[in-house]
Amino acid sequence: MITQELEQRIEGMESDIREMKAMLAELVDVARGTGQPPQEEHIMSAREVADFLRIDVNLVYSKCSRGELPYSKLGKHYKFRKSDILNCMKQYDKGSGISVDDYVTRYLQVNQLRG
């Protein structure tokens, strides 16, 4: 149990270190004049996306697995560009999203209610 928690923390730190290395490499390229200044892009976690969209975090992961939300993975962590999420929501506004009835039906098929 303690070992698992320690491993998860180490994986998180390794992921953060890789991310910082990538940012530093971009800054060095900009300083040398060989790269472009980094774009101000807001990167969100799955929890932040869920809060932003006001949905359950499990639905965020479900939409990712079905290809309905664009994401990137850093290790085990899902990362989302806010601009991609906003573009995705614009498409849903145009009527390409799933209906609530379809979602409930699928949910009930997968998770049979006991009672």
PDB file of C-alpha atoms in Angstrom, residues 7-90:
ATOM      1  CA  GLU A   7       5.357   4.722  -6.864  1.00  0.00           C
ATOM      2  CA  GLN A   8       2.446   6.994  -7.838  1.00  0.00           C
ATOM      3  CA  ARG A   9       4.187  10.007  -6.340  1.00  0.00           C
ATOM      4  CA  ILE A  10       7.428   9.152  -8.128  1.00  0.00           C
ATOM      5  CA  GLU A  11       5.580   8.728 -11.450  1.00  0.00           C
ATOM      6  CA  GLY A  12       3.938  12.113 -10.916  1.00  0.00           C
ATOM      7  CA  MET A  13       7.288  13.737 -10.187  1.00  0.00           C
ATOM      8  CA  GLU A  14       8.867  12.102 -13.244  1.00  0.00           C
ATOM      9  CA  SER A  15       6.016  13.383 -15.394  1.00  0.00           C
ATOM     10  CA  ASP A  16       6.461  16.904 -13.995  1.00  0.00           C
ATOM     11  CA  ILE A  17      10.218  16.752 -14.631  1.00  0.00           C
ATOM     12  CA  ARG A  18       9.675  15.711 -18.273  1.00  0.00           C
ATOM     13  CA  GLU A  19       7.221  18.571 -18.705  1.00  0.00           C
ATOM     14  CA  MET A  20       9.681  21.071 -17.194  1.00  0.00           C
ATOM     15  CA  LYS A  21      12.503  19.778 -19.429  1.00  0.00           C
ATOM     16  CA  ALA A  22      10.331  20.299 -22.497  1.00  0.00           C
ATOM     17  CA  MET A  23       9.469  23.847 -21.397  1.00  0.00           C
ATOM     18  CA  LEU A  24      13.126  24.658 -20.717  1.00  0.00           C
ATOM     19  CA  ALA A  25      14.138  23.314 -24.132  1.00  0.00           C
ATOM     20  CA  GLU A  26      11.543  25.583 -25.763  1.00  0.00           C
ATOM     21  CA  LEU A  27      12.817  28.593 -23.800  1.00  0.00           C
ATOM     22  CA  VAL A  28      16.421  27.844 -24.768  1.00  0.00           C
ATOM     23  CA  ASP A  29      15.388  27.644 -28.439  1.00  0.00           C
ATOM     24  CA  VAL A  30      13.598  30.994 -28.141  1.00  0.00           C
ATOM     25  CA  ALA A  31      16.631  32.558 -26.435  1.00  0.00           C
ATOM     26  CA  ARG A  32      18.907  31.288 -29.227  1.00  0.00           C
ATOM     27  CA  GLY A  33      16.497  32.609 -31.837  1.00  0.00           C
ATOM     28  CA  THR A  34      15.890  29.156 -33.321  1.00  0.00           C
ATOM     29  CA  GLY A  35      12.401  28.694 -31.931  1.00  0.00           C
ATOM     30  CA  GLN A  36       9.158  30.575 -31.690  1.00  0.00           C
ATOM     31  CA  PRO A  37       7.899  32.031 -28.427  1.00  0.00           C
ATOM     32  CA  PRO A  38       5.625  29.564 -26.658  1.00  0.00           C
ATOM     33  CA  GLN A  39       1.933  30.140 -27.210  1.00  0.00           C
ATOM     34  CA  GLU A  40      -0.162  30.847 -24.166  1.00  0.00           C
ATOM     35  CA  GLU A  41      -2.174  27.641 -24.147  1.00  0.00           C
ATOM     36  CA  HIS A  42      -4.084  26.650 -21.069  1.00  0.00           C
ATOM     37  CA  ILE A  43      -3.566  22.935 -20.355  1.00  0.00           C
ATOM     38  CA  MET A  44      -6.168  21.241 -18.191  1.00  0.00           C
ATOM     39  CA  SER A  45      -6.350  17.987 -16.246  1.00  0.00           C
ATOM     40  CA  ALA A  46      -9.302  15.607 -16.510  1.00  0.00           C
ATOM     41  CA  ARG A  47     -10.665  16.974 -13.225  1.00  0.00           C
ATOM     42  CA  GLU A  48     -10.410  20.555 -14.511  1.00  0.00           C
ATOM     43  CA  VAL A  49     -12.209  19.586 -17.733  1.00  0.00           C
ATOM     44  CA  ALA A  50     -14.942  17.886 -15.719  1.00  0.00           C
ATOM     45  CA  ASP A  51     -15.341  20.982 -13.553  1.00  0.00           C
ATOM     46  CA  PHE A  52     -15.264  23.259 -16.597  1.00  0.00           C
ATOM     47  CA  LEU A  53     -17.941  21.226 -18.411  1.00  0.00           C
ATOM     48  CA  ARG A  54     -19.822  20.508 -15.171  1.00  0.00           C
ATOM     49  CA  ILE A  55     -19.813  16.773 -15.743  1.00  0.00           C
ATOM     50  CA  ASP A  56     -18.456  13.804 -13.828  1.00  0.00           C
ATOM     51  CA  VAL A  57     -14.759  13.067 -14.343  1.00  0.00           C
ATOM     52  CA  ASN A  58     -15.638   9.486 -15.343  1.00  0.00           C
ATOM     53  CA  LEU A  59     -17.642  10.871 -18.264  1.00  0.00           C
ATOM     54  CA  VAL A  60     -14.542  12.801 -19.375  1.00  0.00           C
ATOM     55  CA  TYR A  61     -12.521   9.568 -19.488  1.00  0.00           C
ATOM     56  CA  SER A  62     -15.394   7.802 -21.244  1.00  0.00           C
ATOM     57  CA  LYS A  63     -15.565  10.504 -23.922  1.00  0.00           C
ATOM     58  CA  CYS A  64     -11.792  10.214 -24.389  1.00  0.00           C
ATOM     59  CA  SER A  65     -11.981   6.455 -24.920  1.00  0.00           C
ATOM     60  CA  ARG A  66     -14.743   6.949 -27.504  1.00  0.00           C
ATOM     61  CA  GLY A  67     -12.753   9.644 -29.305  1.00  0.00           C
ATOM     62  CA  GLU A  68     -15.224  12.397 -28.454  1.00  0.00           C
ATOM     63  CA  LEU A  69     -12.694  14.586 -26.610  1.00  0.00           C
ATOM     64  CA  PRO A  70      -9.195  15.410 -27.875  1.00  0.00           C
ATOM     65  CA  TYR A  71      -6.475  14.717 -25.316  1.00  0.00           C
ATOM     66  CA  SER A  72      -2.805  13.934 -24.826  1.00  0.00           C
ATOM     67  CA  LYS A  73      -1.272  11.605 -22.293  1.00  0.00           C
ATOM     68  CA  LEU A  74       1.745  12.353 -20.162  1.00  0.00           C
ATOM     69  CA  GLY A  75       2.484   9.044 -18.536  1.00  0.00           C
ATOM     70  CA  LYS A  76      -0.833   8.021 -17.026  1.00  0.00           C
ATOM     71  CA  HIS A  77      -2.181  11.566 -16.931  1.00  0.00           C
ATOM     72  CA  TYR A  78      -4.687  12.895 -19.447  1.00  0.00           C
ATOM     73  CA  LYS A  79      -4.045  16.478 -20.535  1.00  0.00           C
ATOM     74  CA  PHE A  80      -6.391  18.711 -22.508  1.00  0.00           C
ATOM     75  CA  ARG A  81      -5.973  22.006 -24.336  1.00  0.00           C
ATOM     76  CA  LYS A  82      -8.712  24.401 -23.349  1.00  0.00           C
ATOM     77  CA  SER A  83      -8.985  25.628 -26.955  1.00  0.00           C
ATOM     78  CA  ASP A  84      -9.595  22.024 -28.138  1.00  0.00           C
ATOM     79  CA  ILE A  85     -12.305  21.550 -25.515  1.00  0.00           C
ATOM     80  CA  LEU A  86     -13.977  24.818 -26.547  1.00  0.00           C
ATOM     81  CA  ASN A  87     -13.870  23.795 -30.226  1.00  0.00           C
ATOM     82  CA  CYS A  88     -15.337  20.431 -29.319  1.00  0.00           C
ATOM     83  CA  MET A  89     -18.168  22.126 -27.430  1.00  0.00           C
ATOM     84  CA  LYS A  90     -18.901  24.335 -30.455  1.00  0.00           C
TER      85      LYS A  90
END
